[in-house]
Amino acid sequence: MISTETLRPDAAGISRAAGYLAQGRLVAFPTETVYGLGADARNSLAVAGIFEAKGRPRFNPLIVHVGSADLARRYVTWSDQAEAMARAFWPGPMTLVLPLRADAGLSDLVTAGLPSLAIRVPAHPLAQALLTAFDGPVAAPSANPSGRISPTTAAHVLAGLGGRIAAVLDGGPCTVGLESTILSLTGTPTLLRYGGLAIEAITALLGTPPVQETSPHSITAPGQMVSHYAPDAPVQLNMDTAPEGAVMLGFGAVEGDLNLSPTGSLTEAAANLFPHLHRLDALNAAMIAVAPIPETGLGRAINDRLRRAAAPRP
Ligand code: TXA
Ligand code: MG
């Protein structure tokens, strides 16, 4: 056990966080999607520390975070399509998978030896400030123990990883609340994970829907594993009322102990999903029952996370 510092979102906190990254230590930091567990992407020892802290299977590659599309081009082979996507959606909740450059200089652990790299430019001002202060590529999965609910506050990070990482930079709650949408542009544009950018926006830009490879049988992405985002309590979907002993996660007119969005807003529901699951799980109920969520826009990503939270555990 080490003692995990909570750093304030000011110049001193940012500089201390950047200093830890430079020393090869782990720092959790806010992005607009979820909190990331950051390490210097060029330092294999530091990146190995991410897998150790999360208890994550080694074969999963990580997303690299950089401050701008110009910086991204140092690590991946750029294309017109990448340029169009980056112009439209960066900084923001979208990750692009592109061919890894031979001279990228990143740890092989980041890509798990793949010839491609997942890269993104986060919009959160603190993430941007940290990337500027550190002045290098930051590998960061979500800052939770492997398989568990993703963190959208510094308190969530501390509850899951406190004692295992150097520090968490506290930027308050994440506004999007779901991990980034992952789009591969190594061949035909392919959606690898539903996320905080609605697929409809990508389709509109490409002029055609991306191929969808978000099958739960693939292990390309841990977010694609069948059981993931799991609370302690079992989860039951598409419920109108809570059975005896269960707590209820409502949506719209379907009431619950907590409601994802009383007005039925999918954007609000996305932001509330993980924090509400954390809160309901803390009640130690026999079950978490969840109201139906429409399968459109961000609703697809919300349902994707809920299905995995409800899936049989390994
Ligand atoms: O919003 C997010 O994306 C958050 C914040 C912290 O940025 N990060 C995140 O990272 O969700 P993580 O490690 O939990 O998910 C990264 C996903 C994994 O599912 C991984 O398998 C996939 O990206 N991935 C990484 N590199 C890849 C590659 N070369 N090809 C295909 N998938 C890749
Ligand atoms: Mg994750």
mmCIF file of C-alpha atoms and ligand atoms in Angstrom:
data_model
loop_
_atom_site.group_PDB
_atom_site.id
_atom_site.type_symbol
_atom_site.label_atom_id
_atom_site.label_comp_id
_atom_site.label_asym_id
_atom_site.label_seq_id
_atom_site.Cartn_x
_atom_site.Cartn_y
_atom_site.Cartn_z
ATOM 1 C CA MET A 1 0.000 0.000 0.000
ATOM 2 C CA ILE A 2 1.131 3.520 -0.801
ATOM 3 C CA SER A 3 -0.783 6.596 0.253
ATOM 4 C CA THR A 4 -2.726 8.068 -2.650
ATOM 5 C CA GLU A 5 -2.724 11.874 -2.749
ATOM 6 C CA THR A 6 -5.812 13.803 -3.799
ATOM 7 C CA LEU A 7 -4.588 16.767 -5.842
ATOM 8 C CA ARG A 8 -6.552 19.986 -6.246
ATOM 9 C CA PRO A 9 -7.359 21.227 -9.762
ATOM 10 C CA ASP A 10 -4.941 24.174 -9.553
ATOM 11 C CA ALA A 11 -1.479 24.932 -10.961
ATOM 12 C CA ALA A 12 0.264 23.218 -8.016
ATOM 13 C CA GLY A 13 -1.887 20.078 -8.342
ATOM 14 C CA ILE A 14 -1.377 19.874 -12.099
ATOM 15 C CA SER A 15 2.377 20.321 -11.793
ATOM 16 C CA ARG A 16 2.604 17.669 -9.065
ATOM 17 C CA ALA A 17 0.548 15.253 -11.187
ATOM 18 C CA ALA A 18 2.796 15.876 -14.215
ATOM 19 C CA GLY A 19 5.846 15.319 -12.012
ATOM 20 C CA TYR A 20 4.553 11.934 -10.906
ATOM 21 C CA LEU A 21 3.927 10.914 -14.535
ATOM 22 C CA ALA A 22 7.492 11.964 -15.429
ATOM 23 C CA GLN A 23 8.768 9.741 -12.590
ATOM 24 C CA GLY A 24 6.927 6.756 -14.080
ATOM 25 C CA ARG A 25 4.224 6.785 -11.419
ATOM 26 C CA LEU A 26 0.456 6.447 -11.881
ATOM 27 C CA VAL A 27 -1.936 9.395 -11.703
ATOM 28 C CA ALA A 28 -5.710 9.263 -12.142
ATOM 29 C CA PHE A 29 -7.121 12.323 -13.878
ATOM 30 C CA PRO A 30 -10.526 13.517 -15.069
ATOM 31 C CA THR A 31 -11.570 13.466 -18.701
ATOM 32 C CA GLU A 32 -15.019 14.449 -19.971
ATOM 33 C CA THR A 33 -15.871 10.716 -20.333
ATOM 34 C CA VAL A 34 -14.575 8.986 -17.186
ATOM 35 C CA TYR A 35 -11.488 9.272 -14.934
ATOM 36 C CA GLY A 36 -8.406 7.762 -16.589
ATOM 37 C CA LEU A 37 -5.509 5.981 -14.886
ATOM 38 C CA GLY A 38 -2.539 7.660 -16.543
ATOM 39 C CA ALA A 39 1.057 6.591 -17.090
ATOM 40 C CA ASP A 40 3.864 7.750 -19.414
ATOM 41 C CA ALA A 41 3.095 5.767 -22.602
ATOM 42 C CA ARG A 42 6.832 5.559 -23.465
ATOM 43 C CA ASN A 43 7.764 3.941 -20.143
ATOM 44 C CA SER A 44 7.087 0.184 -20.039
ATOM 45 C CA LEU A 45 7.582 -0.063 -16.304
ATOM 46 C CA ALA A 46 5.023 2.687 -15.730
ATOM 47 C CA VAL A 47 2.547 1.108 -18.183
ATOM 48 C CA ALA A 48 2.994 -2.295 -16.536
ATOM 49 C CA GLY A 49 1.987 -0.564 -13.308
ATOM 50 C CA ILE A 50 -1.433 0.243 -14.842
ATOM 51 C CA PHE A 51 -2.150 -3.446 -15.440
ATOM 52 C CA GLU A 52 -0.962 -4.301 -11.949
ATOM 53 C CA ALA A 53 -3.056 -1.605 -10.248
ATOM 54 C CA LYS A 54 -6.209 -2.517 -12.199
ATOM 55 C CA GLY A 55 -5.668 -6.265 -12.069
ATOM 56 C CA ARG A 56 -6.291 -6.157 -15.818
ATOM 57 C CA PRO A 57 -5.502 -8.992 -18.247
ATOM 58 C CA ARG A 58 -2.291 -8.161 -20.100
ATOM 59 C CA PHE A 59 -3.574 -8.704 -23.621
ATOM 60 C CA ASN A 60 -5.696 -5.556 -23.645
ATOM 61 C CA PRO A 61 -4.189 -2.553 -25.413
ATOM 62 C CA LEU A 62 -4.628 0.947 -23.950
ATOM 63 C CA ILE A 63 -5.740 4.329 -25.293
ATOM 64 C CA VAL A 64 -3.034 6.998 -25.602
ATOM 65 C CA HIS A 65 -4.062 10.567 -24.753
ATOM 66 C CA VAL A 66 -2.474 13.600 -26.400
ATOM 67 C CA GLY A 67 -3.308 17.308 -26.379
ATOM 68 C CA SER A 68 -4.065 17.833 -30.071
ATOM 69 C CA ALA A 69 -4.501 16.152 -33.455
ATOM 70 C CA ASP A 70 -1.081 17.545 -34.469
ATOM 71 C CA LEU A 71 0.516 15.637 -31.606
ATOM 72 C CA ALA A 72 -1.460 12.492 -32.514
ATOM 73 C CA ARG A 73 0.223 12.477 -35.931
ATOM 74 C CA ARG A 74 3.579 11.754 -34.270
ATOM 75 C CA TYR A 75 2.314 8.327 -33.245
ATOM 76 C CA VAL A 76 -0.051 7.163 -36.004
ATOM 77 C CA THR A 77 -0.205 7.221 -39.788
ATOM 78 C CA TRP A 78 -2.642 9.980 -40.637
ATOM 79 C CA SER A 79 -5.265 9.938 -43.400
ATOM 80 C CA ASP A 80 -7.908 12.239 -44.888
ATOM 81 C CA GLN A 81 -10.555 10.280 -43.004
ATOM 82 C CA ALA A 82 -8.670 10.676 -39.720
ATOM 83 C CA GLU A 83 -8.362 14.400 -40.431
ATOM 84 C CA ALA A 84 -12.099 14.724 -41.054
ATOM 85 C CA MET A 85 -13.002 12.835 -37.871
ATOM 86 C CA ALA A 86 -10.461 14.751 -35.775
ATOM 87 C CA ARG A 87 -11.678 18.111 -37.080
ATOM 88 C CA ALA A 88 -15.267 17.236 -36.291
ATOM 89 C CA PHE A 89 -14.927 15.464 -32.936
ATOM 90 C CA TRP A 90 -11.598 16.322 -31.234
ATOM 91 C CA PRO A 91 -11.162 17.314 -28.535
ATOM 92 C CA GLY A 92 -13.970 15.047 -27.388
ATOM 93 C CA PRO A 93 -15.299 11.582 -26.494
ATOM 94 C CA MET A 94 -13.977 9.754 -29.577
ATOM 95 C CA THR A 95 -10.974 7.400 -29.901
ATOM 96 C CA LEU A 96 -9.459 6.619 -33.300
ATOM 97 C CA VAL A 97 -7.587 3.381 -34.004
ATOM 98 C CA LEU A 98 -4.969 4.059 -36.692
ATOM 99 C CA PRO A 99 -1.780 2.361 -37.952
ATOM 100 C CA LEU A 100 1.037 2.725 -35.413
ATOM 101 C CA ARG A 101 4.061 4.605 -36.736
ATOM 102 C CA ALA A 102 7.311 2.635 -36.639
ATOM 103 C CA ASP A 103 9.018 5.606 -34.983
ATOM 104 C CA ALA A 104 6.262 6.219 -32.402
ATOM 105 C CA GLY A 105 8.528 5.348 -29.486
ATOM 106 C CA LEU A 106 5.722 3.975 -27.330
ATOM 107 C CA SER A 107 5.964 0.997 -24.997
ATOM 108 C CA ASP A 108 4.872 -2.277 -26.662
ATOM 109 C CA LEU A 109 2.682 -2.857 -23.623
ATOM 110 C CA VAL A 110 0.471 0.067 -24.722
ATOM 111 C CA THR A 111 -0.427 -1.558 -28.034
ATOM 112 C CA ALA A 112 -0.122 -5.144 -26.760
ATOM 113 C CA GLY A 113 2.130 -5.663 -29.774
ATOM 114 C CA LEU A 114 -0.606 -4.684 -32.292
ATOM 115 C CA PRO A 115 0.381 -2.749 -35.442
ATOM 116 C CA SER A 116 -2.319 -0.161 -34.589
ATOM 117 C CA LEU A 117 -2.788 2.427 -31.844
ATOM 118 C CA ALA A 118 -5.910 3.769 -30.122
ATOM 119 C CA ILE A 119 -5.490 7.511 -29.606
ATOM 120 C CA ARG A 120 -7.659 10.366 -28.391
ATOM 121 C CA VAL A 121 -7.640 14.067 -27.575
ATOM 122 C CA PRO A 122 -9.716 14.645 -24.431
ATOM 123 C CA ALA A 123 -11.714 17.852 -24.040
ATOM 124 C CA HIS A 124 -11.606 18.186 -20.248
ATOM 125 C CA PRO A 125 -9.605 21.338 -19.350
ATOM 126 C CA LEU A 126 -7.728 19.525 -16.559
ATOM 127 C CA ALA A 127 -6.796 16.641 -18.864
ATOM 128 C CA GLN A 128 -5.578 19.219 -21.374
ATOM 129 C CA ALA A 129 -3.615 21.078 -18.677
ATOM 130 C CA LEU A 130 -2.021 17.837 -17.467
ATOM 131 C CA LEU A 131 -1.036 16.812 -21.021
ATOM 132 C CA THR A 132 0.509 20.252 -21.579
ATOM 133 C CA ALA A 133 2.412 20.189 -18.277
ATOM 134 C CA PHE A 134 3.655 16.610 -18.810
ATOM 135 C CA ASP A 135 4.428 17.272 -22.491
ATOM 136 C CA GLY A 136 4.187 13.622 -23.562
ATOM 137 C CA PRO A 137 1.765 10.808 -24.473
ATOM 138 C CA VAL A 138 -0.313 9.428 -21.591
ATOM 139 C CA ALA A 139 -1.666 5.871 -21.692
ATOM 140 C CA ALA A 140 -4.887 5.697 -19.700
ATOM 141 C CA PRO A 141 -7.628 3.121 -19.284
ATOM 142 C CA SER A 142 -10.568 3.919 -17.036
ATOM 143 C CA ALA A 143 -9.382 4.277 -13.422
ATOM 144 C CA ASN A 144 -11.262 1.330 -11.909
ATOM 145 C CA PRO A 145 -10.317 -2.215 -10.947
ATOM 146 C CA SER A 146 -10.727 -4.432 -14.020
ATOM 147 C CA GLY A 147 -14.316 -5.459 -14.736
ATOM 148 C CA ARG A 148 -15.889 -3.016 -12.262
ATOM 149 C CA ILE A 149 -18.014 0.131 -12.687
ATOM 150 C CA SER A 150 -16.095 3.003 -14.317
ATOM 151 C CA PRO A 151 -15.257 6.046 -12.151
ATOM 152 C CA THR A 152 -16.811 9.443 -12.797
ATOM 153 C CA THR A 153 -15.580 11.148 -9.589
ATOM 154 C CA ALA A 154 -12.282 11.240 -7.665
ATOM 155 C CA ALA A 155 -14.089 9.461 -4.800
ATOM 156 C CA HIS A 156 -14.916 6.535 -7.114
ATOM 157 C CA VAL A 157 -11.236 6.337 -8.092
ATOM 158 C CA LEU A 158 -10.110 6.312 -4.452
ATOM 159 C CA ALA A 159 -12.685 3.671 -3.517
ATOM 160 C CA GLY A 160 -11.357 1.337 -6.238
ATOM 161 C CA LEU A 161 -7.648 2.144 -6.504
ATOM 162 C CA GLY A 162 -6.746 4.092 -3.334
ATOM 163 C CA GLY A 163 -3.442 2.762 -1.947
ATOM 164 C CA ARG A 164 -2.334 1.514 -5.372
ATOM 165 C CA ILE A 165 -1.611 4.753 -7.275
ATOM 166 C CA ALA A 166 0.392 7.906 -6.541
ATOM 167 C CA ALA A 167 -2.408 10.441 -6.903
ATOM 168 C CA VAL A 168 -5.784 11.423 -8.241
ATOM 169 C CA LEU A 169 -6.336 14.878 -9.726
ATOM 170 C CA ASP A 170 -9.790 15.923 -8.520
ATOM 171 C CA GLY A 171 -11.801 17.641 -11.242
ATOM 172 C CA GLY A 172 -15.291 16.902 -9.912
ATOM 173 C CA PRO A 173 -17.835 14.769 -11.779
ATOM 174 C CA CYS A 174 -17.325 13.877 -15.476
ATOM 175 C CA THR A 175 -19.848 15.529 -17.787
ATOM 176 C CA VAL A 176 -20.262 12.834 -20.471
ATOM 177 C CA GLY A 177 -20.076 9.889 -18.080
ATOM 178 C CA LEU A 178 -19.490 7.105 -20.642
ATOM 179 C CA GLU A 179 -16.160 6.035 -22.154
ATOM 180 C CA SER A 180 -15.228 7.306 -25.595
ATOM 181 C CA THR A 181 -16.672 5.843 -28.772
ATOM 182 C CA ILE A 182 -13.927 3.804 -30.509
ATOM 183 C CA LEU A 183 -13.695 3.946 -34.298
ATOM 184 C CA SER A 184 -11.063 1.984 -36.212
ATOM 185 C CA LEU A 185 -9.785 3.605 -39.403
ATOM 186 C CA THR A 186 -7.130 0.991 -40.200
ATOM 187 C CA GLY A 187 -9.401 -0.306 -42.980
ATOM 188 C CA THR A 188 -13.110 0.142 -43.624
ATOM 189 C CA PRO A 189 -14.340 2.435 -40.799
ATOM 190 C CA THR A 190 -15.379 0.085 -37.991
ATOM 191 C CA LEU A 191 -17.085 0.857 -34.706
ATOM 192 C CA LEU A 192 -15.288 -1.047 -31.918
ATOM 193 C CA ARG A 193 -17.151 0.370 -28.902
ATOM 194 C CA TYR A 194 -20.291 2.432 -28.389
ATOM 195 C CA GLY A 195 -19.539 5.456 -26.245
ATOM 196 C CA GLY A 196 -19.960 9.131 -25.489
ATOM 197 C CA LEU A 197 -20.136 10.190 -29.143
ATOM 198 C CA ALA A 198 -23.384 8.945 -30.709
ATOM 199 C CA ILE A 199 -22.855 6.688 -33.731
ATOM 200 C CA GLU A 200 -25.394 8.781 -35.663
ATOM 201 C CA ALA A 201 -22.887 11.679 -35.619
ATOM 202 C CA ILE A 202 -20.188 9.455 -37.137
ATOM 203 C CA THR A 203 -22.561 8.124 -39.790
ATOM 204 C CA ALA A 204 -23.521 11.676 -40.735
ATOM 205 C CA LEU A 205 -19.869 12.611 -41.223
ATOM 206 C CA LEU A 206 -18.817 9.447 -43.084
ATOM 207 C CA GLY A 207 -21.958 9.504 -45.225
ATOM 208 C CA THR A 208 -22.446 5.809 -44.407
ATOM 209 C CA PRO A 209 -22.731 3.864 -41.132
ATOM 210 C CA PRO A 210 -19.450 2.368 -39.836
ATOM 211 C CA VAL A 211 -19.180 -1.428 -39.806
ATOM 212 C CA GLN A 212 -20.085 -2.597 -36.308
ATOM 213 C CA GLU A 213 -17.731 -4.963 -34.540
ATOM 214 C CA THR A 214 -18.951 -4.509 -31.004
ATOM 215 C CA SER A 215 -19.713 -8.215 -30.622
ATOM 216 C CA PRO A 216 -19.444 -9.413 -27.017
ATOM 217 C CA HIS A 217 -17.425 -12.397 -28.260
ATOM 218 C CA SER A 218 -14.512 -10.263 -29.375
ATOM 219 C CA ILE A 219 -11.754 -9.620 -26.865
ATOM 220 C CA THR A 220 -10.194 -6.736 -28.789
ATOM 221 C CA ALA A 221 -11.519 -4.378 -26.162
ATOM 222 C CA PRO A 222 -12.144 -5.143 -22.473
ATOM 223 C CA GLY A 223 -15.254 -2.996 -22.768
ATOM 224 C CA GLN A 224 -16.374 -5.660 -25.247
ATOM 225 C CA MET A 225 -16.059 -8.516 -22.777
ATOM 226 C CA VAL A 226 -19.407 -9.955 -21.838
ATOM 227 C CA SER A 227 -19.206 -9.247 -18.110
ATOM 228 C CA HIS A 228 -17.863 -5.765 -17.417
ATOM 229 C CA TYR A 229 -18.884 -2.596 -15.566
ATOM 230 C CA ALA A 230 -20.169 -4.982 -12.898
ATOM 231 C CA PRO A 231 -21.611 -3.829 -9.559
ATOM 232 C CA ASP A 232 -21.509 -6.311 -6.643
ATOM 233 C CA ALA A 233 -25.275 -6.803 -6.889
ATOM 234 C CA PRO A 234 -26.751 -8.714 -9.844
ATOM 235 C CA VAL A 235 -28.417 -6.483 -12.426
ATOM 236 C CA GLN A 236 -31.779 -7.101 -14.148
ATOM 237 C CA LEU A 237 -32.707 -5.027 -17.210
ATOM 238 C CA ASN A 238 -35.996 -3.775 -18.716
ATOM 239 C CA MET A 239 -37.919 -3.768 -15.441
ATOM 240 C CA ASP A 240 -40.975 -1.597 -14.739
ATOM 241 C CA THR A 241 -40.906 -2.094 -10.959
ATOM 242 C CA ALA A 242 -38.408 -3.415 -8.417
ATOM 243 C CA PRO A 243 -38.943 -6.991 -7.207
ATOM 244 C CA GLU A 244 -38.852 -7.675 -3.431
ATOM 245 C CA GLY A 245 -35.403 -6.846 -2.004
ATOM 246 C CA ALA A 246 -34.221 -5.036 -5.152
ATOM 247 C CA VAL A 247 -33.349 -1.382 -5.638
ATOM 248 C CA MET A 248 -34.590 0.319 -8.791
ATOM 249 C CA LEU A 249 -32.750 2.486 -11.320
ATOM 250 C CA GLY A 250 -35.461 4.477 -13.077
ATOM 251 C CA PHE A 251 -35.565 6.354 -16.362
ATOM 252 C CA GLY A 252 -38.137 8.902 -17.499
ATOM 253 C CA ALA A 253 -41.615 8.033 -16.249
ATOM 254 C CA VAL A 254 -40.423 4.713 -14.781
ATOM 255 C CA GLU A 255 -39.638 5.731 -11.213
ATOM 256 C CA GLY A 256 -36.841 4.292 -9.103
ATOM 257 C CA ASP A 257 -34.763 4.762 -5.952
ATOM 258 C CA LEU A 258 -32.648 6.841 -8.333
ATOM 259 C CA ASN A 259 -33.705 8.050 -11.780
ATOM 260 C CA LEU A 260 -31.177 8.335 -14.654
ATOM 261 C CA SER A 261 -33.186 11.212 -16.089
ATOM 262 C CA PRO A 262 -36.703 12.073 -14.913
ATOM 263 C CA THR A 263 -37.200 14.067 -18.134
ATOM 264 C CA GLY A 264 -36.012 11.171 -20.314
ATOM 265 C CA SER A 265 -32.817 12.894 -21.545
ATOM 266 C CA LEU A 266 -30.260 10.343 -22.782
ATOM 267 C CA THR A 267 -27.416 12.828 -22.315
ATOM 268 C CA GLU A 268 -28.353 13.273 -18.659
ATOM 269 C CA ALA A 269 -28.829 9.510 -18.297
ATOM 270 C CA ALA A 270 -25.324 8.850 -19.687
ATOM 271 C CA ALA A 271 -23.775 11.271 -17.189
ATOM 272 C CA ASN A 272 -25.718 9.661 -14.322
ATOM 273 C CA LEU A 273 -25.261 5.994 -15.282
ATOM 274 C CA PHE A 274 -22.020 5.080 -13.490
ATOM 275 C CA PRO A 275 -22.510 7.366 -10.441
ATOM 276 C CA HIS A 276 -26.034 6.010 -9.909
ATOM 277 C CA LEU A 277 -24.788 2.409 -10.245
ATOM 278 C CA HIS A 278 -22.053 3.169 -7.674
ATOM 279 C CA ARG A 279 -24.663 4.616 -5.281
ATOM 280 C CA LEU A 280 -27.193 1.817 -5.691
ATOM 281 C CA ASP A 281 -24.473 -0.808 -5.312
ATOM 282 C CA ALA A 282 -23.464 0.742 -1.978
ATOM 283 C CA LEU A 283 -26.981 -0.060 -0.634
ATOM 284 C CA ASN A 284 -26.106 -3.793 -0.722
ATOM 285 C CA ALA A 285 -29.494 -4.756 -2.141
ATOM 286 C CA ALA A 286 -30.195 -8.281 -3.439
ATOM 287 C CA MET A 287 -30.539 -6.911 -6.979
ATOM 288 C CA ILE A 288 -30.405 -3.731 -9.057
ATOM 289 C CA ALA A 289 -33.462 -3.540 -11.352
ATOM 290 C CA VAL A 290 -33.154 -1.149 -14.311
ATOM 291 C CA ALA A 291 -35.891 0.588 -16.303
ATOM 292 C CA PRO A 292 -35.962 0.217 -20.123
ATOM 293 C CA ILE A 293 -33.736 2.698 -22.030
ATOM 294 C CA PRO A 294 -34.456 3.562 -25.683
ATOM 295 C CA GLU A 295 -31.978 2.060 -28.187
ATOM 296 C CA THR A 296 -31.085 5.300 -29.955
ATOM 297 C CA GLY A 297 -28.234 7.864 -29.802
ATOM 298 C CA LEU A 298 -26.407 7.606 -26.455
ATOM 299 C CA GLY A 299 -29.053 5.056 -25.426
ATOM 300 C CA ARG A 300 -27.104 2.457 -27.434
ATOM 301 C CA ALA A 301 -23.960 3.044 -25.334
ATOM 302 C CA ILE A 302 -25.997 3.096 -22.104
ATOM 303 C CA ASN A 303 -27.686 -0.217 -22.999
ATOM 304 C CA ASP A 304 -24.325 -1.679 -24.040
ATOM 305 C CA ARG A 305 -22.842 -0.904 -20.584
ATOM 306 C CA LEU A 306 -26.004 -2.118 -18.817
ATOM 307 C CA ARG A 307 -26.051 -5.440 -20.721
ATOM 308 C CA ARG A 308 -22.463 -6.072 -19.686
ATOM 309 C CA ALA A 309 -23.217 -5.083 -16.085
ATOM 310 C CA ALA A 310 -26.078 -7.624 -16.186
ATOM 311 C CA ALA A 311 -24.128 -10.412 -17.919
ATOM 312 C CA PRO A 312 -23.222 -13.621 -16.074
ATOM 313 C CA ARG A 313 -19.956 -13.145 -14.165
ATOM 314 C CA PRO A 314 -16.893 -15.219 -15.083
HETATM 315 O O1 TXA B 1 -13.190 7.406 -22.481
HETATM 316 C C1 TXA B 1 -12.268 6.603 -22.569
HETATM 317 O O2 TXA B 1 -11.965 6.043 -23.621
HETATM 318 C C2 TXA B 1 -11.462 6.307 -21.296
HETATM 319 C C3 TXA B 1 -10.782 7.623 -20.874
HETATM 320 C C4 TXA B 1 -9.886 7.442 -19.690
HETATM 321 O O3 TXA B 1 -10.094 8.150 -21.976
HETATM 322 N N1 TXA B 1 -10.492 5.273 -21.500
HETATM 323 C C5 TXA B 1 -10.858 3.987 -21.671
HETATM 324 O O4 TXA B 1 -9.804 3.126 -21.795
HETATM 325 O O5 TXA B 1 -12.003 3.598 -21.683
HETATM 326 P P1 TXA B 1 -9.927 1.547 -21.676
HETATM 327 O O6 TXA B 1 -8.529 1.030 -21.604
HETATM 328 O O7 TXA B 1 -10.830 1.187 -20.557
HETATM 329 O O8 TXA B 1 -10.497 1.131 -23.039
HETATM 330 C C6 TXA B 1 -9.664 1.195 -24.182
HETATM 331 C C7 TXA B 1 -10.217 0.388 -25.270
HETATM 332 C C8 TXA B 1 -10.076 -1.034 -24.898
HETATM 333 O O9 TXA B 1 -11.331 -1.637 -25.041
HETATM 334 C C9 TXA B 1 -9.017 -1.545 -25.844
HETATM 335 O O10 TXA B 1 -9.094 -2.885 -26.097
HETATM 336 C C10 TXA B 1 -9.270 -0.684 -27.060
HETATM 337 O O11 TXA B 1 -9.537 0.579 -26.483
HETATM 338 N N2 TXA B 1 -8.077 -0.585 -27.863
HETATM 339 C C11 TXA B 1 -6.918 -0.042 -27.526
HETATM 340 N N3 TXA B 1 -6.014 -0.165 -28.514
HETATM 341 C C12 TXA B 1 -6.630 -0.791 -29.527
HETATM 342 C C13 TXA B 1 -6.241 -1.202 -30.825
HETATM 343 N N4 TXA B 1 -5.009 -1.000 -31.291
HETATM 344 N N5 TXA B 1 -7.149 -1.819 -31.592
HETATM 345 C C14 TXA B 1 -8.395 -2.035 -31.129
HETATM 346 N N6 TXA B 1 -8.832 -1.678 -29.907
HETATM 347 C C15 TXA B 1 -7.961 -1.056 -29.115
HETATM 348 MG MG MG B 2 -12.714 0.518 -18.640
#
